[in-house]
């Protein structure tokens, strides 16, 4: 996979890569569906857990599916637009929270310990924020490509599930601008409180999203160009990790609004590009629920979370572990001597 990452040197090459992504392993999916039908339960009685077992088999390319080496990858980047006061916290909090992740003091650390997930934190030039996208593109094409390629390196051999998350003051502003440029509507449709802004600060944030999307309207119809103009280094890296996971047959759990917005860029290029992804939870950010409708995804959890840092994605590991355990460990009707329905 590092070879693939090193080979990507332009957005055109990434467009080509998206057009040639491998599909699901239908043989593994068929085997999983066949087993689900003969387990000691009424068919469909485990609901989405049954669907998740089949989905994991298809995208791991094996049956039965298993979650034994999950990874949580948190990408951290700073946004030039943060200098306009769109967050309740100053930009230096990004680096401070990265230090907290390393020290083990964040929520995601506790969740990774609980589910025995390997936590990796990827810093993307925290001392060099993206440009203020109200005035200029956030990233040059080369900066965007480099971030995408860096994100690809998070998918290493041996992991069988990757949970993606982010840390970056200003990234809900970036996510809202991306969604507005990709899907239309109004800035108010996509812009929420983020870290807890309200009143005039929230109104200013909405105006900034509106102005930024208008400033770069010449990129309409070019999702990767929109990512470079309105995204962040950490969001581009998430897109890269999603692509690398697809190539390596590793299922993906996406975290909240910003993370899903990054994946939605790939969906806008090719809707099937994120079929190997599940959205772990629905954030309270109003744009997230709207975005999930646009990309036709149903979240696994809806717990009014809005923390980011991969917390919701890591929490959902438990659901996938439960789905895999029931699928593999339950007895069949024949094994248990239980009569099947007439």
mmCIF file of C-alpha atoms in Angstrom, residues 19-307:
data_model
loop_
_atom_site.group_PDB
_atom_site.id
_atom_site.type_symbol
_atom_site.label_atom_id
_atom_site.label_comp_id
_atom_site.label_asym_id
_atom_site.label_seq_id
_atom_site.Cartn_x
_atom_site.Cartn_y
_atom_site.Cartn_z
ATOM 1 C CA UNK A 19 -12.223 4.720 -11.163
ATOM 2 C CA UNK A 20 -10.418 1.403 -10.708
ATOM 3 C CA UNK A 21 -11.181 0.446 -7.112
ATOM 4 C CA UNK A 22 -11.753 -3.250 -6.398
ATOM 5 C CA UNK A 23 -15.294 -4.366 -5.676
ATOM 6 C CA UNK A 24 -16.705 -6.481 -2.899
ATOM 7 C CA UNK A 25 -15.762 -10.146 -2.551
ATOM 8 C CA UNK A 26 -19.120 -11.590 -3.546
ATOM 9 C CA UNK A 27 -18.085 -15.157 -2.767
ATOM 10 C CA UNK A 28 -17.317 -14.267 0.854
ATOM 11 C CA UNK A 29 -20.541 -12.266 1.075
ATOM 12 C CA UNK A 30 -22.574 -15.161 -0.293
ATOM 13 C CA UNK A 31 -21.009 -17.545 2.234
ATOM 14 C CA UNK A 32 -21.869 -15.157 5.057
ATOM 15 C CA UNK A 33 -25.464 -14.768 3.890
ATOM 16 C CA UNK A 34 -25.845 -18.548 3.635
ATOM 17 C CA UNK A 35 -24.583 -19.045 7.191
ATOM 18 C CA UNK A 36 -26.870 -16.338 8.569
ATOM 19 C CA UNK A 37 -29.862 -18.257 7.200
ATOM 20 C CA UNK A 38 -29.083 -21.421 9.205
ATOM 21 C CA UNK A 39 -28.059 -19.947 12.572
ATOM 22 C CA UNK A 40 -30.304 -20.626 15.573
ATOM 23 C CA UNK A 41 -32.496 -17.551 15.283
ATOM 24 C CA UNK A 42 -35.391 -16.367 13.188
ATOM 25 C CA UNK A 43 -34.001 -14.980 9.950
ATOM 26 C CA UNK A 44 -33.369 -11.257 10.271
ATOM 27 C CA UNK A 45 -33.838 -11.229 14.039
ATOM 28 C CA UNK A 46 -30.403 -9.719 14.696
ATOM 29 C CA UNK A 47 -31.242 -6.875 12.349
ATOM 30 C CA UNK A 48 -28.298 -4.782 11.230
ATOM 31 C CA UNK A 49 -25.827 -7.092 12.990
ATOM 32 C CA UNK A 50 -26.584 -9.641 10.269
ATOM 33 C CA UNK A 51 -26.012 -7.056 7.555
ATOM 34 C CA UNK A 52 -22.762 -5.980 9.181
ATOM 35 C CA UNK A 53 -21.450 -9.551 9.261
ATOM 36 C CA UNK A 54 -22.049 -9.907 5.523
ATOM 37 C CA UNK A 55 -20.595 -6.453 4.832
ATOM 38 C CA UNK A 56 -17.433 -7.285 6.768
ATOM 39 C CA UNK A 57 -17.007 -10.570 4.913
ATOM 40 C CA UNK A 58 -17.386 -8.840 1.556
ATOM 41 C CA UNK A 59 -14.860 -6.110 2.310
ATOM 42 C CA UNK A 60 -12.354 -8.194 4.259
ATOM 43 C CA UNK A 61 -12.551 -10.719 1.436
ATOM 44 C CA UNK A 62 -12.879 -13.670 3.775
ATOM 45 C CA UNK A 63 -15.412 -15.792 5.573
ATOM 46 C CA UNK A 64 -16.004 -15.770 8.429
ATOM 47 C CA UNK A 65 -15.221 -12.097 9.112
ATOM 48 C CA UNK A 66 -13.241 -11.213 12.222
ATOM 49 C CA UNK A 67 -12.144 -8.088 14.078
ATOM 50 C CA UNK A 68 -8.894 -8.937 15.820
ATOM 51 C CA UNK A 69 -6.552 -6.061 14.867
ATOM 52 C CA UNK A 70 -8.542 -2.804 14.693
ATOM 53 C CA UNK A 71 -6.802 0.535 14.309
ATOM 54 C CA UNK A 72 -8.004 4.042 15.094
ATOM 55 C CA UNK A 73 -6.255 6.659 12.984
ATOM 56 C CA UNK A 74 -6.648 10.293 14.031
ATOM 57 C CA UNK A 75 -5.439 12.905 11.554
ATOM 58 C CA UNK A 76 -4.629 16.367 12.894
ATOM 59 C CA UNK A 77 -4.302 19.552 10.864
ATOM 60 C CA UNK A 78 -4.738 23.280 11.292
ATOM 61 C CA UNK A 79 -6.968 25.547 9.215
ATOM 62 C CA UNK A 80 -6.118 29.086 8.177
ATOM 63 C CA UNK A 81 -9.782 30.042 8.411
ATOM 64 C CA UNK A 82 -9.587 29.491 12.192
ATOM 65 C CA UNK A 83 -7.949 32.907 12.460
ATOM 66 C CA UNK A 84 -11.363 34.395 11.637
ATOM 67 C CA UNK A 85 -12.729 33.239 14.991
ATOM 68 C CA UNK A 86 -14.988 30.408 13.832
ATOM 69 C CA UNK A 87 -14.295 28.233 16.886
ATOM 70 C CA UNK A 88 -14.701 28.572 20.615
ATOM 71 C CA UNK A 89 -11.050 27.472 20.940
ATOM 72 C CA UNK A 90 -7.829 28.969 19.542
ATOM 73 C CA UNK A 91 -5.833 27.115 16.834
ATOM 74 C CA UNK A 92 -3.102 26.057 19.261
ATOM 75 C CA UNK A 93 -5.573 23.616 20.826
ATOM 76 C CA UNK A 94 -4.993 21.255 17.886
ATOM 77 C CA UNK A 95 -1.374 20.635 18.906
ATOM 78 C CA UNK A 96 -2.314 20.566 22.596
ATOM 79 C CA UNK A 97 -4.891 17.852 21.946
ATOM 80 C CA UNK A 98 -2.399 15.856 19.903
ATOM 81 C CA UNK A 99 -0.144 15.905 22.962
ATOM 82 C CA UNK A 100 -3.124 14.743 25.025
ATOM 83 C CA UNK A 101 -3.669 11.810 22.634
ATOM 84 C CA UNK A 102 -0.014 10.846 22.948
ATOM 85 C CA UNK A 103 -0.214 11.072 26.745
ATOM 86 C CA UNK A 104 -3.330 8.882 26.817
ATOM 87 C CA UNK A 105 -5.673 11.486 28.278
ATOM 88 C CA UNK A 106 -8.371 11.875 25.615
ATOM 89 C CA UNK A 107 -11.702 10.110 25.264
ATOM 90 C CA UNK A 108 -10.465 8.184 22.246
ATOM 91 C CA UNK A 109 -7.609 6.735 24.308
ATOM 92 C CA UNK A 110 -10.065 5.230 26.775
ATOM 93 C CA UNK A 111 -12.210 3.772 24.000
ATOM 94 C CA UNK A 112 -9.193 2.294 22.229
ATOM 95 C CA UNK A 113 -8.149 0.589 25.457
ATOM 96 C CA UNK A 114 -11.659 -0.774 25.928
ATOM 97 C CA UNK A 115 -11.815 -2.302 22.449
ATOM 98 C CA UNK A 116 -8.098 -3.159 22.185
ATOM 99 C CA UNK A 117 -7.644 -0.868 19.195
ATOM 100 C CA UNK A 118 -4.272 0.401 18.072
ATOM 101 C CA UNK A 119 -4.338 4.226 18.201
ATOM 102 C CA UNK A 120 -2.177 6.158 15.778
ATOM 103 C CA UNK A 121 -2.082 9.939 15.526
ATOM 104 C CA UNK A 122 -0.923 11.557 12.292
ATOM 105 C CA UNK A 123 0.147 15.201 12.396
ATOM 106 C CA UNK A 124 -0.011 17.212 9.198
ATOM 107 C CA UNK A 125 2.113 20.320 9.544
ATOM 108 C CA UNK A 126 0.465 21.783 12.628
ATOM 109 C CA UNK A 127 2.821 24.753 12.429
ATOM 110 C CA UNK A 128 1.750 25.354 8.812
ATOM 111 C CA UNK A 129 -2.032 25.750 8.613
ATOM 112 C CA UNK A 130 -3.849 25.717 5.315
ATOM 113 C CA UNK A 131 -4.507 29.043 3.636
ATOM 114 C CA UNK A 132 -7.597 31.029 4.606
ATOM 115 C CA UNK A 133 -10.026 29.649 2.037
ATOM 116 C CA UNK A 134 -12.167 32.775 2.076
ATOM 117 C CA UNK A 135 -9.318 34.460 0.185
ATOM 118 C CA UNK A 136 -7.402 31.629 -1.501
ATOM 119 C CA UNK A 137 -7.599 27.863 -2.019
ATOM 120 C CA UNK A 138 -6.868 26.103 1.257
ATOM 121 C CA UNK A 139 -4.316 23.874 -0.465
ATOM 122 C CA UNK A 140 -2.480 23.783 -3.742
ATOM 123 C CA UNK A 141 -3.052 20.651 -5.790
ATOM 124 C CA UNK A 142 0.339 19.307 -4.709
ATOM 125 C CA UNK A 143 -0.352 19.970 -1.028
ATOM 126 C CA UNK A 144 -3.676 18.155 -1.338
ATOM 127 C CA UNK A 145 -2.105 15.198 -3.143
ATOM 128 C CA UNK A 146 0.688 14.964 -0.570
ATOM 129 C CA UNK A 147 -1.867 14.885 2.271
ATOM 130 C CA UNK A 148 -3.918 12.212 0.491
ATOM 131 C CA UNK A 149 -0.782 10.112 -0.036
ATOM 132 C CA UNK A 150 0.182 10.534 3.623
ATOM 133 C CA UNK A 151 -3.250 9.344 4.701
ATOM 134 C CA UNK A 152 -2.776 6.222 2.600
ATOM 135 C CA UNK A 153 0.165 5.157 4.756
ATOM 136 C CA UNK A 154 -2.145 4.654 7.769
ATOM 137 C CA UNK A 155 -3.419 1.406 6.233
ATOM 138 C CA UNK A 156 -0.640 -1.014 7.104
ATOM 139 C CA UNK A 157 -0.568 -4.811 6.691
ATOM 140 C CA UNK A 158 -2.216 -6.796 9.447
ATOM 141 C CA UNK A 159 -5.079 -4.520 10.434
ATOM 142 C CA UNK A 160 -8.593 -5.780 9.705
ATOM 143 C CA UNK A 161 -10.612 -2.640 10.514
ATOM 144 C CA UNK A 162 -9.708 1.039 10.487
ATOM 145 C CA UNK A 163 -11.585 3.762 12.361
ATOM 146 C CA UNK A 164 -10.960 7.228 10.991
ATOM 147 C CA UNK A 165 -11.144 10.461 12.951
ATOM 148 C CA UNK A 166 -9.746 13.992 12.990
ATOM 149 C CA UNK A 167 -8.573 16.829 15.155
ATOM 150 C CA UNK A 168 -8.358 20.371 13.846
ATOM 151 C CA UNK A 169 -9.720 23.681 15.110
ATOM 152 C CA UNK A 170 -11.875 25.044 12.299
ATOM 153 C CA UNK A 171 -12.624 21.737 10.639
ATOM 154 C CA UNK A 172 -16.411 21.911 10.991
ATOM 155 C CA UNK A 173 -16.218 25.189 9.078
ATOM 156 C CA UNK A 174 -14.250 23.394 6.388
ATOM 157 C CA UNK A 175 -16.683 20.463 6.392
ATOM 158 C CA UNK A 176 -19.667 22.791 6.050
ATOM 159 C CA UNK A 177 -18.043 24.626 3.137
ATOM 160 C CA UNK A 178 -17.220 21.311 1.424
ATOM 161 C CA UNK A 179 -20.799 20.111 1.776
ATOM 162 C CA UNK A 180 -22.232 23.395 0.516
ATOM 163 C CA UNK A 181 -19.975 23.278 -2.552
ATOM 164 C CA UNK A 182 -20.709 19.602 -3.206
ATOM 165 C CA UNK A 183 -24.446 19.504 -2.491
ATOM 166 C CA UNK A 184 -25.807 23.043 -2.616
ATOM 167 C CA UNK A 185 -28.420 24.513 -0.301
ATOM 168 C CA UNK A 186 -27.554 27.369 2.022
ATOM 169 C CA UNK A 187 -24.619 27.886 4.366
ATOM 170 C CA UNK A 188 -27.022 27.752 7.315
ATOM 171 C CA UNK A 189 -28.109 24.262 6.223
ATOM 172 C CA UNK A 190 -24.621 22.903 6.750
ATOM 173 C CA UNK A 191 -23.113 25.047 9.506
ATOM 174 C CA UNK A 192 -23.461 24.096 13.156
ATOM 175 C CA UNK A 193 -22.029 25.077 16.525
ATOM 176 C CA UNK A 194 -18.849 22.995 16.205
ATOM 177 C CA UNK A 195 -16.980 23.397 19.487
ATOM 178 C CA UNK A 196 -19.922 25.277 20.961
ATOM 179 C CA UNK A 197 -20.128 28.657 19.261
ATOM 180 C CA UNK A 198 -23.376 30.615 19.361
ATOM 181 C CA UNK A 199 -24.835 34.053 18.704
ATOM 182 C CA UNK A 200 -22.754 36.392 16.578
ATOM 183 C CA UNK A 201 -19.874 33.908 16.368
ATOM 184 C CA UNK A 202 -22.169 31.319 14.790
ATOM 185 C CA UNK A 203 -23.616 33.914 12.431
ATOM 186 C CA UNK A 204 -20.085 34.902 11.414
ATOM 187 C CA UNK A 205 -19.212 31.249 10.838
ATOM 188 C CA UNK A 206 -22.235 30.863 8.536
ATOM 189 C CA UNK A 207 -21.238 33.962 6.559
ATOM 190 C CA UNK A 208 -17.686 32.662 6.193
ATOM 191 C CA UNK A 209 -18.934 29.311 4.862
ATOM 192 C CA UNK A 210 -21.172 31.124 2.388
ATOM 193 C CA UNK A 211 -18.409 33.441 1.175
ATOM 194 C CA UNK A 212 -15.868 30.611 0.884
ATOM 195 C CA UNK A 213 -18.149 28.415 -1.222
ATOM 196 C CA UNK A 214 -18.957 31.388 -3.459
ATOM 197 C CA UNK A 215 -15.274 32.277 -3.783
ATOM 198 C CA UNK A 216 -14.496 28.836 -5.212
ATOM 199 C CA UNK A 217 -17.646 28.189 -7.237
ATOM 200 C CA UNK A 218 -15.466 27.843 -10.334
ATOM 201 C CA UNK A 219 -14.586 24.339 -9.046
ATOM 202 C CA UNK A 220 -18.182 23.124 -9.187
ATOM 203 C CA UNK A 221 -18.338 19.612 -10.621
ATOM 204 C CA UNK A 222 -14.760 18.798 -9.552
ATOM 205 C CA UNK A 223 -14.975 17.173 -6.092
ATOM 206 C CA UNK A 224 -11.223 16.762 -5.647
ATOM 207 C CA UNK A 225 -10.705 20.368 -6.727
ATOM 208 C CA UNK A 226 -13.279 21.382 -4.131
ATOM 209 C CA UNK A 227 -11.376 19.379 -1.507
ATOM 210 C CA UNK A 228 -8.182 21.284 -2.328
ATOM 211 C CA UNK A 229 -9.987 24.632 -2.230
ATOM 212 C CA UNK A 230 -12.115 24.178 0.893
ATOM 213 C CA UNK A 231 -10.768 21.178 2.768
ATOM 214 C CA UNK A 232 -7.989 20.687 5.264
ATOM 215 C CA UNK A 233 -4.827 18.633 5.300
ATOM 216 C CA UNK A 234 -6.377 16.202 7.780
ATOM 217 C CA UNK A 235 -9.534 15.840 5.674
ATOM 218 C CA UNK A 236 -7.487 15.121 2.556
ATOM 219 C CA UNK A 237 -5.540 12.527 4.554
ATOM 220 C CA UNK A 238 -8.793 10.865 5.614
ATOM 221 C CA UNK A 239 -9.789 10.604 1.962
ATOM 222 C CA UNK A 240 -6.441 8.948 1.287
ATOM 223 C CA UNK A 241 -6.930 6.466 4.111
ATOM 224 C CA UNK A 242 -10.370 5.560 2.737
ATOM 225 C CA UNK A 243 -8.860 4.843 -0.682
ATOM 226 C CA UNK A 244 -5.973 2.821 0.736
ATOM 227 C CA UNK A 245 -8.355 0.772 2.876
ATOM 228 C CA UNK A 246 -10.368 -0.105 -0.213
ATOM 229 C CA UNK A 247 -7.241 -1.282 -2.044
ATOM 230 C CA UNK A 248 -6.129 -3.353 0.968
ATOM 231 C CA UNK A 249 -9.587 -4.849 1.706
ATOM 232 C CA UNK A 250 -9.919 -3.217 5.114
ATOM 233 C CA UNK A 251 -13.419 -2.114 6.195
ATOM 234 C CA UNK A 252 -13.705 1.475 7.433
ATOM 235 C CA UNK A 253 -15.650 3.130 10.244
ATOM 236 C CA UNK A 254 -16.075 6.853 9.655
ATOM 237 C CA UNK A 255 -16.478 9.180 12.615
ATOM 238 C CA UNK A 256 -18.617 12.343 12.600
ATOM 239 C CA UNK A 257 -19.360 15.314 10.362
ATOM 240 C CA UNK A 258 -15.862 16.356 9.277
ATOM 241 C CA UNK A 259 -14.750 12.778 8.674
ATOM 242 C CA UNK A 260 -17.871 11.955 6.665
ATOM 243 C CA UNK A 261 -17.458 15.155 4.644
ATOM 244 C CA UNK A 262 -13.977 13.992 3.625
ATOM 245 C CA UNK A 263 -15.364 10.642 2.477
ATOM 246 C CA UNK A 264 -18.246 12.412 0.739
ATOM 247 C CA UNK A 265 -15.717 13.984 -1.630
ATOM 248 C CA UNK A 266 -14.876 10.486 -2.879
ATOM 249 C CA UNK A 267 -18.583 9.629 -3.043
ATOM 250 C CA UNK A 268 -19.092 12.674 -5.254
ATOM 251 C CA UNK A 269 -16.446 11.331 -7.654
ATOM 252 C CA UNK A 270 -17.922 7.817 -7.623
ATOM 253 C CA UNK A 271 -20.794 6.811 -5.297
ATOM 254 C CA UNK A 272 -19.434 3.256 -4.915
ATOM 255 C CA UNK A 273 -16.052 4.523 -3.717
ATOM 256 C CA UNK A 274 -17.158 4.370 -0.075
ATOM 257 C CA UNK A 275 -19.149 1.118 -0.122
ATOM 258 C CA UNK A 276 -16.518 -0.365 2.212
ATOM 259 C CA UNK A 277 -17.291 2.363 4.782
ATOM 260 C CA UNK A 278 -19.872 2.502 7.558
ATOM 261 C CA UNK A 279 -20.721 5.789 9.255
ATOM 262 C CA UNK A 280 -20.273 5.010 12.926
ATOM 263 C CA UNK A 281 -22.571 7.647 14.391
ATOM 264 C CA UNK A 282 -24.639 10.702 13.593
ATOM 265 C CA UNK A 283 -23.207 13.889 15.053
ATOM 266 C CA UNK A 284 -25.419 16.607 16.491
ATOM 267 C CA UNK A 285 -23.942 18.895 13.837
ATOM 268 C CA UNK A 286 -27.015 19.607 11.672
ATOM 269 C CA UNK A 287 -25.028 19.213 8.492
ATOM 270 C CA UNK A 288 -24.115 15.638 9.333
ATOM 271 C CA UNK A 289 -27.654 14.258 9.218
ATOM 272 C CA UNK A 290 -28.269 16.197 6.015
ATOM 273 C CA UNK A 291 -25.068 14.808 4.501
ATOM 274 C CA UNK A 292 -25.973 11.244 5.453
ATOM 275 C CA UNK A 293 -29.224 11.659 3.559
ATOM 276 C CA UNK A 294 -27.372 12.956 0.504
ATOM 277 C CA UNK A 295 -24.928 10.039 0.426
ATOM 278 C CA UNK A 296 -27.590 7.492 1.456
ATOM 279 C CA UNK A 297 -25.912 6.245 4.627
ATOM 280 C CA UNK A 298 -27.533 5.193 7.890
ATOM 281 C CA UNK A 299 -25.338 5.649 10.978
ATOM 282 C CA UNK A 300 -24.748 2.768 13.362
ATOM 283 C CA UNK A 301 -25.215 4.940 16.468
ATOM 284 C CA UNK A 302 -27.033 8.167 17.285
ATOM 285 C CA UNK A 303 -25.844 9.307 20.713
ATOM 286 C CA UNK A 304 -25.743 13.118 20.353
ATOM 287 C CA UNK A 305 -21.939 13.001 20.202
ATOM 288 C CA UNK A 306 -19.870 15.754 18.581
ATOM 289 C CA UNK A 307 -16.379 15.266 19.971
#
